[in-house]
Short mmCIF file of C-alpha atoms and ligand atoms in Angstrom, two decimals:
data_model
loop_
_atom_site.label_atom_id
_atom_site.label_comp_id
_atom_site.label_asym_id
_atom_site.label_seq_id
_atom_site.Cartn_x
_atom_site.Cartn_y
_atom_site.Cartn_z
CA UNK A 92 -3.79 -112.00 -109.20
CA UNK A 93 -5.70 -113.70 -106.26
CA UNK A 94 -5.45 -117.77 -105.35
CA UNK A 95 -8.03 -119.94 -103.08
CA UNK A 96 -6.40 -121.40 -99.89
CA UNK A 97 -8.57 -124.54 -98.75
CA UNK A 98 -8.11 -126.65 -95.22
CA UNK A 99 -11.18 -128.97 -96.69
CA UNK A 100 -11.95 -132.02 -94.99
CA UNK A 101 -14.80 -130.52 -92.05
CA UNK A 102 -18.25 -130.35 -92.61
CA UNK A 103 -20.73 -127.21 -93.85
CA UNK A 104 -22.31 -126.56 -90.59
CA UNK A 105 -24.68 -122.70 -91.13
CA UNK A 106 -26.87 -120.53 -92.95
CA UNK A 107 -26.38 -119.20 -96.96
CA UNK A 108 -28.13 -116.65 -98.42
CA UNK A 109 -28.40 -117.18 -102.12
CA UNK A 110 -27.69 -114.01 -104.48
CA UNK A 111 -30.02 -113.13 -107.11
CA UNK A 112 -29.35 -115.02 -110.69
CA UNK A 113 -26.57 -114.64 -112.69
CA UNK A 114 -28.41 -116.17 -116.35
CA UNK A 115 -31.33 -113.54 -115.12
CA UNK A 116 -29.29 -110.73 -114.62
CA UNK A 117 -27.21 -111.46 -117.93
CA UNK A 118 -30.01 -110.84 -120.00
CA UNK A 119 -32.26 -107.90 -117.87
CA UNK A 120 -29.35 -105.27 -117.69
CA UNK A 121 -29.41 -105.25 -121.63
CA UNK A 122 -32.82 -105.49 -121.79
CA UNK A 123 -33.56 -102.69 -120.22
CA UNK A 124 -32.14 -100.15 -123.43
CA UNK A 125 -35.25 -101.39 -125.16
CA UNK A 126 -37.03 -99.68 -122.75
CA UNK A 127 -37.52 -95.41 -123.36
CA UNK A 128 -37.54 -94.40 -119.24
CA UNK A 129 -35.78 -95.45 -116.00
CA UNK A 130 -36.16 -99.26 -115.74
CA UNK A 131 -35.03 -99.71 -111.69
CA UNK A 132 -33.47 -103.79 -110.82
CA UNK A 133 -32.79 -104.93 -107.57
CA UNK A 134 -31.67 -108.00 -106.27
CA UNK A 135 -28.26 -108.22 -108.79
CA UNK A 136 -25.93 -109.57 -108.27
CA UNK A 137 -22.53 -108.76 -107.56
CA UNK A 138 -19.92 -110.39 -110.51
CA UNK A 139 -17.33 -109.66 -112.80
CA UNK A 140 -19.76 -110.26 -115.68
CA UNK A 141 -22.42 -108.13 -114.45
CA UNK A 142 -19.59 -105.51 -114.02
CA UNK A 143 -18.30 -105.52 -117.78
CA UNK A 144 -22.01 -105.32 -118.83
CA UNK A 145 -22.97 -101.54 -116.76
CA UNK A 146 -19.52 -100.41 -117.58
CA UNK A 147 -21.00 -101.16 -121.67
CA UNK A 148 -24.40 -99.72 -121.11
CA UNK A 149 -22.59 -96.56 -119.15
CA UNK A 150 -20.46 -96.36 -122.33
CA UNK A 151 -23.69 -96.05 -125.33
CA UNK A 152 -25.03 -93.51 -122.92
CA UNK A 153 -27.60 -95.06 -120.89
CA UNK A 154 -27.54 -93.14 -117.01
CA UNK A 155 -26.80 -96.28 -114.49
CA UNK A 156 -26.83 -95.71 -110.69
CA UNK A 157 -25.73 -97.94 -108.20
CA UNK A 158 -28.62 -97.96 -105.69
CA UNK A 159 -26.78 -100.11 -103.31
CA UNK A 160 -24.81 -102.82 -103.79
CA UNK A 161 -27.61 -105.42 -105.32
CA UNK A 162 -29.83 -102.38 -107.19
CA UNK A 163 -29.33 -100.21 -109.71
CA UNK A 164 -31.24 -97.36 -112.39
CA UNK A 165 -30.62 -97.84 -116.11
CA UNK A 166 -31.72 -94.46 -117.66
CA UNK A 167 -31.06 -95.98 -121.76
CA UNK A 168 -33.76 -92.96 -123.38
CA UNK A 169 -30.60 -90.75 -124.74
CA UNK A 170 -28.06 -93.54 -125.95
CA UNK A 171 -25.68 -91.79 -128.64
CA UNK A 172 -24.17 -95.07 -129.93
CA UNK A 173 -25.13 -98.64 -131.25
CA UNK A 174 -21.37 -99.56 -131.73
CA UNK A 175 -20.06 -101.37 -128.46
CA UNK A 176 -16.34 -101.48 -127.71
CA UNK A 177 -14.02 -104.76 -128.68
CA UNK A 178 -12.71 -104.54 -125.38
CA UNK A 179 -15.88 -104.85 -122.78
CA UNK A 180 -17.84 -107.32 -125.59
CA UNK A 181 -14.73 -109.31 -125.35
CA UNK A 182 -14.66 -110.22 -121.73
CA UNK A 183 -18.43 -111.79 -121.40
CA UNK A 184 -20.27 -113.86 -122.87
CA UNK A 185 -23.40 -112.56 -122.10
CA UNK A 186 -22.64 -109.20 -124.80
CA UNK A 187 -24.70 -110.61 -127.98
CA UNK A 188 -27.44 -110.03 -125.56
CA UNK A 189 -26.73 -106.45 -126.72
CA UNK A 190 -26.84 -107.45 -130.16
CA UNK A 191 -31.05 -108.57 -129.96
CA UNK A 192 -31.41 -105.33 -127.47
CA UNK A 193 -29.73 -102.45 -130.17
CA UNK A 194 -31.54 -104.14 -132.85
CA UNK A 195 -34.38 -104.53 -131.57
CA UNK A 196 -34.99 -100.40 -129.86
CA UNK A 197 -32.71 -98.99 -132.76
CA UNK A 198 -32.85 -101.23 -135.75
CA UNK A 199 -29.12 -101.68 -135.82
CA UNK A 200 -26.56 -103.22 -133.79
CA UNK A 201 -22.14 -103.68 -133.49
CA UNK A 202 -21.20 -105.82 -131.47
CA UNK A 203 -17.64 -107.84 -131.16
CA UNK A 204 -17.95 -111.59 -131.12
CA UNK A 205 -18.58 -111.95 -127.16
CA UNK A 206 -15.65 -114.07 -124.37
CA UNK A 207 -16.80 -115.36 -122.09
CA UNK A 208 -16.38 -119.48 -120.20
CA UNK A 209 -14.76 -121.44 -123.23
CA UNK A 210 -15.44 -125.46 -122.72
CA UNK A 211 -12.27 -125.96 -125.13
CA UNK A 212 -15.10 -126.06 -128.27
CA UNK A 213 -16.90 -123.97 -130.24
CA UNK A 214 -20.06 -121.91 -128.73
CA UNK A 215 -22.02 -121.24 -131.60
CA UNK A 216 -24.00 -118.16 -131.86
CA UNK A 217 -26.18 -119.20 -135.28
CA UNK A 218 -29.76 -119.41 -134.10
CA UNK A 219 -29.22 -116.32 -132.07
CA UNK A 220 -28.63 -114.60 -136.44
CA UNK A 221 -30.88 -117.50 -137.75
CA UNK A 222 -33.41 -115.60 -135.24
CA UNK A 223 -32.83 -111.56 -137.05
CA UNK A 224 -32.81 -112.76 -140.29
CA UNK A 225 -36.42 -113.99 -140.06
CA UNK A 226 -37.19 -110.67 -138.89
CA UNK A 227 -35.41 -108.79 -141.42
CA UNK A 228 -32.06 -107.68 -140.47
CA UNK A 229 -28.76 -107.86 -142.69
CA UNK A 230 -26.00 -108.86 -140.91
CA UNK A 231 -22.27 -109.36 -141.50
CA UNK A 232 -21.00 -112.38 -138.80
CA UNK A 233 -16.96 -110.95 -139.02
CA UNK A 234 -15.88 -110.10 -135.57
CA UNK A 235 -17.78 -107.11 -135.22
CA UNK A 236 -20.55 -108.53 -135.81
CA UNK A 237 -22.75 -105.90 -138.02
CA UNK A 238 -26.85 -106.21 -138.21
CA UNK A 239 -29.20 -103.38 -139.48
CA UNK A 240 -33.23 -103.96 -139.14
CA UNK A 241 -34.57 -104.03 -143.07
CA UNK A 242 -36.69 -99.92 -142.52
CA UNK A 243 -34.62 -99.30 -138.89
CA UNK A 244 -37.65 -101.51 -137.37
CA UNK A 245 -37.42 -105.60 -137.25
CA UNK A 246 -40.79 -107.63 -137.97
CA UNK A 247 -42.62 -110.30 -136.31
CA UNK A 248 -41.82 -113.31 -137.41
CA UNK A 249 -42.28 -117.55 -137.24
CA UNK A 250 -38.99 -119.19 -136.16
CA UNK A 251 -37.98 -122.29 -135.27
CA UNK A 252 -35.30 -122.90 -133.53
CA UNK A 253 -33.03 -126.41 -134.75
CA UNK A 254 -31.69 -126.28 -130.89
CA UNK A 255 -33.25 -124.92 -128.03
CA UNK A 256 -30.31 -122.14 -126.76
CA UNK A 257 -31.28 -120.21 -124.05
CA UNK A 258 -29.45 -117.61 -125.76
CA UNK A 259 -30.89 -117.58 -128.69
CA UNK A 260 -33.95 -118.24 -127.07
CA UNK A 261 -33.81 -114.49 -124.98
CA UNK A 262 -32.37 -112.01 -127.49
CA UNK A 263 -34.75 -113.02 -130.01
CA UNK A 264 -37.25 -112.50 -127.80
CA UNK A 265 -35.62 -108.70 -127.04
CA UNK A 266 -35.39 -108.17 -130.69
CA UNK A 267 -38.76 -109.39 -130.80
CA UNK A 268 -40.36 -106.88 -127.82
CA UNK A 269 -40.81 -103.58 -130.19
CA UNK A 270 -40.51 -105.24 -133.77
CA UNK A 271 -43.23 -104.45 -136.35
CA UNK A 272 -45.80 -107.30 -135.61
CA UNK A 273 -46.38 -111.20 -134.15
CA UNK A 274 -42.85 -113.29 -133.30
CA UNK A 275 -43.51 -116.48 -132.42
CA UNK A 276 -41.06 -118.26 -131.98
CA UNK A 277 -40.44 -122.08 -131.66
CA UNK A 278 -38.27 -125.57 -129.13
CA UNK A 279 -38.08 -122.71 -126.69
CA UNK A 280 -35.83 -123.18 -123.81
CA UNK A 281 -37.81 -123.03 -120.45
CA UNK A 282 -35.43 -122.09 -118.07
CA UNK A 283 -36.51 -119.52 -115.35
CA UNK A 284 -33.84 -116.88 -116.41
CA UNK A 285 -35.98 -117.65 -119.04
CA UNK A 286 -39.40 -116.43 -117.65
CA UNK A 287 -37.62 -113.77 -115.68
CA UNK A 288 -37.06 -111.45 -118.76
CA UNK A 289 -40.31 -112.54 -119.95
CA UNK A 290 -41.30 -111.21 -117.15
CA UNK A 291 -38.95 -108.19 -116.48
CA UNK A 292 -40.12 -106.94 -119.84
CA UNK A 293 -43.76 -107.27 -119.21
CA UNK A 294 -43.12 -105.50 -116.80
CA UNK A 295 -42.09 -102.58 -118.66
CA UNK A 296 -45.20 -102.98 -120.81
CA UNK A 297 -44.78 -105.69 -123.23
CA UNK A 298 -46.70 -108.23 -125.04
CA UNK A 299 -44.51 -111.76 -124.08
CA UNK A 300 -46.99 -115.16 -123.90
CA UNK A 301 -46.12 -118.29 -122.40
CA UNK A 302 -42.74 -118.09 -122.27
CA UNK A 303 -41.89 -121.50 -119.45
CA UNK A 304 -42.89 -123.30 -122.32
CA UNK A 305 -41.68 -124.31 -125.81
CA UNK A 306 -43.71 -121.38 -128.04
CA UNK A 307 -43.68 -117.90 -126.21
CA UNK A 308 -45.82 -115.92 -129.07
CA UNK A 309 -44.44 -111.73 -128.71
CA UNK A 310 -46.52 -109.12 -129.74
CA UNK A 311 -44.20 -106.58 -130.67
CA UNK A 312 -44.72 -102.59 -129.33
CA UNK A 313 -44.69 -99.71 -130.20
CA UNK A 314 -42.11 -98.23 -126.45
CA UNK A 315 -41.44 -99.75 -123.11
CA UNK A 316 -41.71 -97.75 -120.82
CA UNK A 317 -39.90 -96.95 -116.75
CA UNK A 318 -40.63 -99.86 -113.52
CA UNK A 319 -38.99 -102.03 -111.05
CA UNK A 320 -38.30 -105.40 -111.13
CA UNK A 321 -36.41 -107.70 -109.03
CA UNK A 322 -34.15 -110.84 -110.37
CA UNK A 323 -35.51 -114.23 -109.02
CA UNK A 324 -32.70 -115.90 -107.06
CA UNK A 325 -29.53 -117.96 -108.94
CA UNK A 326 -30.74 -121.59 -108.89
CA UNK A 327 -26.96 -122.79 -110.46
CA UNK A 328 -25.79 -120.33 -107.24
CA UNK A 329 -27.98 -123.06 -104.60
CA UNK A 330 -27.25 -125.37 -106.60
CA UNK A 331 -23.17 -125.10 -106.35
CA UNK A 332 -23.65 -124.83 -102.03
CA UNK A 333 -26.28 -127.57 -102.29
CA UNK A 334 -23.09 -129.77 -103.46
CA UNK A 335 -21.14 -127.96 -100.92
CA UNK A 336 -22.85 -129.89 -98.45
CA UNK A 337 -22.73 -133.62 -100.38
CA UNK A 338 -19.47 -133.86 -100.48
CA UNK A 339 -18.27 -132.36 -97.05
CA UNK A 340 -20.90 -133.48 -94.76
CA UNK A 341 -22.56 -131.84 -92.58
CA UNK A 342 -26.18 -128.86 -92.58
CA UNK A 343 -26.84 -125.88 -94.18
CA UNK A 344 -30.01 -123.86 -95.17
CA UNK A 345 -29.64 -122.47 -98.17
CA UNK A 346 -31.45 -119.25 -97.74
CA UNK A 347 -33.59 -116.97 -101.18
CA UNK A 348 -33.97 -119.38 -102.86
CA UNK A 349 -37.65 -120.89 -105.45
CA UNK A 350 -38.18 -124.31 -104.56
CA UNK A 351 -39.68 -125.17 -107.30
CA UNK A 352 -36.51 -124.33 -109.66
CA UNK A 353 -33.97 -126.73 -107.28
CA UNK A 354 -35.75 -129.34 -108.32
CA UNK A 355 -34.13 -131.60 -111.12
CA UNK A 356 -30.67 -130.98 -108.41
CA UNK A 357 -32.86 -132.06 -105.26
CA UNK A 358 -34.08 -135.03 -107.14
CA UNK A 359 -29.75 -136.15 -107.93
CA UNK A 360 -29.12 -134.99 -104.30
CA UNK A 361 -31.85 -137.54 -102.65
CA UNK A 362 -30.60 -139.97 -104.65
CA UNK A 363 -27.27 -139.66 -103.82
CA UNK A 364 -27.77 -140.12 -99.82
CA UNK A 365 -28.38 -136.46 -99.34
CA UNK A 366 -31.52 -135.26 -96.93
CA UNK A 367 -33.37 -132.09 -98.89
CA UNK A 368 -36.40 -130.50 -96.44
CA UNK A 369 -38.31 -128.12 -98.44
CA UNK A 370 -40.10 -124.78 -97.11
CA UNK A 371 -41.09 -121.58 -99.05
CA UNK A 372 -37.77 -119.97 -100.24
CA UNK A 373 -35.57 -122.52 -97.95
CA UNK A 374 -33.82 -125.65 -98.19
CA UNK A 375 -32.34 -127.08 -95.29
CA UNK A 376 -29.30 -129.97 -96.50
CA UNK A 377 -27.63 -132.28 -94.94
CA UNK A 378 -25.59 -134.85 -95.31
CA UNK A 379 -24.86 -137.27 -92.25
CA UNK A 380 -23.48 -140.84 -94.13
CA UNK A 381 -22.64 -142.61 -97.38
CA UNK A 382 -22.30 -140.77 -100.25
CA UNK A 383 -24.73 -143.60 -102.99
CA UNK A 384 -23.43 -143.70 -106.34
CA UNK A 385 -26.60 -141.98 -108.48
CA UNK A 386 -26.34 -141.28 -112.86
CA UNK A 387 -27.05 -137.50 -114.06
CA UNK A 388 -27.77 -136.58 -117.69
CA UNK A 389 -26.96 -132.16 -118.64
CA UNK A 390 -30.19 -131.31 -120.52
CA UNK A 391 -32.44 -127.76 -121.10
CA UNK A 392 -34.55 -126.94 -117.89
CA UNK A 393 -35.89 -128.62 -116.83
CA UNK A 394 -33.76 -131.53 -116.49
CA UNK A 395 -31.08 -131.28 -114.71
CA UNK A 396 -28.53 -128.60 -115.78
CA UNK A 397 -25.76 -128.50 -116.99
CA UNK A 398 -24.35 -126.05 -115.20
CA UNK A 399 -24.36 -127.86 -112.64
CA UNK A 400 -22.75 -131.25 -114.11
CA UNK A 401 -19.06 -129.52 -112.72
CA UNK A 402 -20.27 -129.41 -109.07
CA UNK A 403 -22.55 -132.94 -108.88
CA UNK A 404 -19.19 -134.42 -109.82
CA UNK A 405 -17.27 -134.07 -107.23
CA UNK A 406 -20.54 -135.55 -105.04
CA UNK A 407 -19.65 -138.73 -107.03
CA UNK A 408 -16.30 -139.11 -106.73
CA UNK A 409 -16.89 -139.59 -103.41
CA UNK A 410 -19.50 -141.88 -103.83
CA UNK A 411 -19.87 -146.05 -103.03
CA UNK A 412 -20.02 -147.34 -106.83
CA UNK A 413 -19.49 -146.02 -110.15
CA UNK A 414 -21.50 -143.55 -111.41
CA UNK A 415 -22.31 -142.62 -115.26
CA UNK A 416 -21.94 -139.29 -116.03
CA UNK A 417 -23.72 -137.83 -119.65
CA UNK A 418 -23.89 -134.30 -121.03
CA UNK A 419 -26.04 -133.40 -123.43
CA UNK A 420 -26.40 -129.78 -124.22
CA UNK A 421 -21.83 -128.41 -124.59
CA UNK A 422 -19.52 -131.07 -126.80
CA UNK A 423 -17.45 -130.92 -123.75
CA UNK A 424 -17.32 -129.56 -120.31
CA UNK A 425 -14.81 -132.95 -118.91
CA UNK A 426 -12.25 -129.32 -119.15
CA UNK A 427 -12.34 -130.11 -114.60
CA UNK A 428 -12.22 -133.99 -114.91
CA UNK A 429 -7.90 -133.98 -115.18
CA UNK A 430 -7.37 -131.99 -112.65
CA UNK A 431 -9.94 -133.77 -109.99
CA UNK A 432 -8.22 -136.99 -111.10
CA UNK A 433 -4.87 -135.26 -110.06
CA UNK A 434 -6.49 -134.79 -106.37
CA UNK A 435 -7.27 -138.79 -106.20
CA UNK A 436 -10.63 -138.85 -107.54
CA UNK A 437 -10.54 -141.87 -110.71
CA UNK A 438 -12.97 -140.56 -113.70
CA UNK A 439 -12.38 -141.06 -116.88
CA UNK A 440 -13.92 -139.01 -120.14
CA UNK A 441 -15.46 -141.13 -123.53
CA UNK A 442 -16.52 -137.85 -125.14
CA UNK A 443 -19.33 -137.02 -123.78
CA UNK A 444 -19.35 -139.41 -121.57
CA UNK A 445 -17.62 -139.51 -118.39
CA UNK A 446 -18.19 -142.95 -115.20
CA UNK A 447 -16.79 -142.03 -112.58
CA UNK A 448 -15.31 -144.84 -110.38
CA UNK A 449 -15.92 -143.95 -106.41
CA UNK A 450 -12.24 -143.02 -104.37
CA UNK A 451 -12.55 -142.74 -100.07
CA UNK A 452 -11.16 -139.62 -100.36
CA UNK A 453 -9.33 -136.05 -102.32
CA UNK A 454 -6.20 -135.23 -101.59
CA UNK A 455 -5.81 -131.37 -101.58
CA UNK A 456 -2.82 -130.33 -104.53
CA UNK A 457 -2.76 -127.17 -107.00
CA UNK A 458 -5.41 -127.04 -109.69
CA UNK A 459 -6.38 -124.09 -112.09
CA UNK A 460 -10.50 -123.35 -112.06
CA UNK A 461 -10.39 -123.76 -116.58
CA UNK A 462 -14.18 -121.99 -116.34
CA UNK A 463 -16.65 -120.79 -114.27
CA UNK A 464 -18.83 -123.77 -113.42
CA UNK A 465 -15.42 -126.26 -112.79
CA UNK A 466 -13.66 -123.57 -111.08
CA UNK A 467 -17.38 -124.06 -108.66
CA UNK A 468 -15.72 -128.17 -108.66
CA UNK A 469 -12.31 -127.69 -107.48
CA UNK A 470 -13.42 -124.98 -104.53
CA UNK A 471 -16.32 -128.17 -103.89
CA UNK A 472 -14.06 -130.50 -104.51
CA UNK A 473 -10.63 -128.74 -101.38
CA UNK A 474 -13.54 -128.19 -99.05
CA UNK A 475 -13.93 -132.14 -99.17
CA UNK A 476 -10.41 -133.21 -99.66
CA UNK A 477 -7.70 -133.40 -97.04
CA UNK A 478 -5.22 -130.84 -96.63
CA UNK A 479 -4.52 -127.93 -98.31
CA UNK A 480 -5.67 -127.14 -101.69
CA UNK A 481 -4.72 -123.80 -104.53
CA UNK A 482 -6.67 -122.91 -107.07
CA UNK A 483 -4.87 -119.94 -108.81
CA UNK A 484 -7.38 -118.58 -112.12
CA UNK A 485 -10.02 -118.10 -109.37
CA UNK A 486 -11.54 -114.64 -111.90
CA UNK A 487 -13.32 -117.48 -113.57
CA UNK A 488 -15.05 -118.43 -110.46
CA UNK A 489 -15.99 -114.77 -109.23
CA UNK A 490 -17.51 -114.00 -112.64
CA UNK A 491 -20.34 -115.58 -111.30
CA UNK A 492 -20.77 -116.33 -107.49
CA UNK A 493 -20.85 -112.88 -105.28
CA UNK A 494 -18.64 -112.90 -102.24
CA UNK A 495 -17.92 -117.02 -102.80
CA UNK A 496 -14.40 -116.92 -100.09
CA UNK A 497 -17.30 -114.76 -97.79
CA UNK A 498 -20.56 -117.29 -97.74
CA UNK A 499 -18.32 -119.92 -97.43
CA UNK A 500 -16.21 -118.10 -94.68
CA UNK A 501 -19.50 -118.12 -93.16
CA UNK A 502 -20.79 -121.26 -93.03
CA UNK A 503 -17.17 -122.53 -91.55
CA UNK A 504 -15.21 -123.03 -94.02
CA UNK A 505 -11.62 -122.56 -94.07
CA UNK A 506 -10.55 -120.45 -97.45
CA UNK A 507 -9.20 -117.50 -98.08
CA UNK A 508 -7.93 -115.53 -101.17
CA UNK A 509 -4.15 -114.70 -101.05
CA UNK A 510 -2.38 -112.31 -103.84
CA UNK A 511 -0.04 -114.93 -106.10
CA UNK A 512 3.34 -114.17 -106.21
CA UNK A 513 5.26 -113.19 -108.61
CA UNK A 514 7.52 -116.36 -109.22
CA UNK A 515 4.42 -118.85 -109.03
CA UNK A 516 2.50 -117.09 -111.45
CA UNK A 517 2.08 -119.41 -114.50
CA UNK A 518 0.44 -119.34 -118.79
CA UNK A 519 -3.56 -119.32 -117.68
CA UNK A 520 -4.75 -122.61 -120.31
CA UNK A 521 -6.80 -120.69 -121.72
CA UNK A 522 -7.46 -116.44 -121.64
N1 EPU B 80 -26.31 -123.91 -129.97
C1 EPU B 80 -26.27 -124.05 -131.19
N2 EPU B 80 -26.23 -122.41 -132.00
C2 EPU B 80 -26.44 -121.15 -130.84
C3 EPU B 80 -26.68 -121.72 -130.03
C4 EPU B 80 -26.50 -122.66 -129.19
O1 EPU B 80 -26.21 -124.79 -132.20
O2 EPU B 80 -26.68 -120.58 -132.02
C5 EPU B 80 -25.83 -124.87 -129.29
C6 EPU B 80 -24.81 -125.05 -128.28
O3 EPU B 80 -23.23 -124.88 -128.60
C7 EPU B 80 -24.84 -125.45 -126.79
C8 EPU B 80 -26.91 -126.34 -127.19
O4 EPU B 80 -27.34 -125.03 -128.55
O5 EPU B 80 -24.27 -126.41 -127.67
C9 EPU B 80 -27.46 -124.64 -125.80
O6 EPU B 80 -26.42 -123.18 -125.69
P1 EPU B 80 -26.80 -122.25 -125.28
O7 EPU B 80 -27.38 -121.03 -126.42
O8 EPU B 80 -28.19 -122.26 -124.81
O9 EPU B 80 -26.06 -121.77 -124.15
P2 EPU B 80 -26.12 -120.02 -123.86
O10 EPU B 80 -27.58 -119.15 -124.36
O11 EPU B 80 -24.54 -119.25 -125.10
C10 EPU B 80 -26.14 -120.25 -121.75
C11 EPU B 80 -25.93 -119.67 -120.17
C12 EPU B 80 -24.49 -121.03 -120.16
C13 EPU B 80 -25.57 -122.01 -119.97
C14 EPU B 80 -26.20 -122.77 -121.08
C15 EPU B 80 -26.93 -123.86 -121.12
C16 EPU B 80 -25.56 -117.32 -120.38
C17 EPU B 80 -24.29 -116.27 -119.89
N3 EPU B 80 -25.15 -118.73 -120.53
O12 EPU B 80 -25.28 -119.86 -123.04
O13 EPU B 80 -24.05 -120.96 -118.46
O14 EPU B 80 -23.85 -123.89 -119.89
O15 EPU B 80 -27.25 -121.22 -121.34
O16 EPU B 80 -28.05 -123.96 -119.49
O17 EPU B 80 -26.94 -117.67 -119.60
C18 EPU B 80 -22.20 -120.70 -116.48
O18 EPU B 80 -23.27 -120.03 -116.48
O19 EPU B 80 -21.64 -120.77 -116.68
C19 EPU B 80 -22.74 -120.72 -118.17
C20 EPU B 80 -21.46 -121.69 -119.69
#
């Protein structure tokens, strides 16, 4: 087990290259199981969630060929089981996509309940199951979830989502790609990775229209064929480096992004007094003056992303005045606040709202990552803080950020990953 040791208080300067989008990759890799052929997928981030998924895909009988660090070929012509082993399924949240993909292709799936980040509350999948049931699946909801399509093939249906859910939208899209007839998803999520999954499936021969709007129509096909696809850049990874520059000061060129995807984050950083200059596929982020207060409310895309809420809160903790943060997606995503307050922040949480009183500085100490984005916020806080910070439970961070230590060192951060000594090991708050 390792920890990050960060000597903070230095502005960041240089260039950072953004990897492929985690939340697109963790859907597109299972979606490759729908394809009766060979898919070549490029720009896959090298993160532990991807490693776990590739192991699952391999265990199911697909041939996985690693072409280079960021490219794999998946040949799912000969799958020998639709049962996903519990140990692997528990490791990642995105294992729920295996239900949609396996149901879509084979009309059956047996998948343990997903693991992944725990925000301290329940992470339901009732909307996914509602969609599958509308499409004729019978589902028993213990652990594992066992799903079977009536007659062996999913049937097109109208599915109205009661909450805007990224996971349910993508899962139903997968199950519908090979279903008999037309599926319509209403009140669908519109995140960039929804469009990316639709583009991937369409490039393999699916017929999906309307991804990126709140109504998606999928005409089921008999078969999908192989092909080649490149995953979009990671909006949240890019936003995280932008938020780091906001908190530390300095100037960093963020490379390989889609500027349109960054608008919701850029808008808030501009309000905070950060300068952002957009080019074709880069953003130049600069902060020279003091940070200004602002209010943030997280919402489904194109609103401000919940996955950027902890990281932006670090900048607000260092801004002049009082900012109000409202979490509009998850019930409980403020577990990082206690750690940030131990570094000197003054944040009070009241239900889904956090009142952030700006302070002039943060101080280094020992903190832990409670989940992926909470961990990213700890890294940003440590980079901005005076003195040394040690961050434990970094396995959460490495689920979603490729080479974060190397990338930060490349822009001048004093960060290293170090083995935790036996006597330092404590029981993590969550597993
Ligand atoms: N919800 C339901 N029922 C469902 C599904 C969701 O009530 O069946 C509720 C959730 O409880 C939540 C809201 O709907 O309040 C949105 O959940 P959503 O389904 O959109 O989340 P998800 O698909 O499980 C993905 C990302 C999360 C990100 C959310 C929101 C993946 C693997 N995860 O989760 O990413 O926060 O969308 O954008 O794509 C992260 O990357 O750090 C992360 C947690």
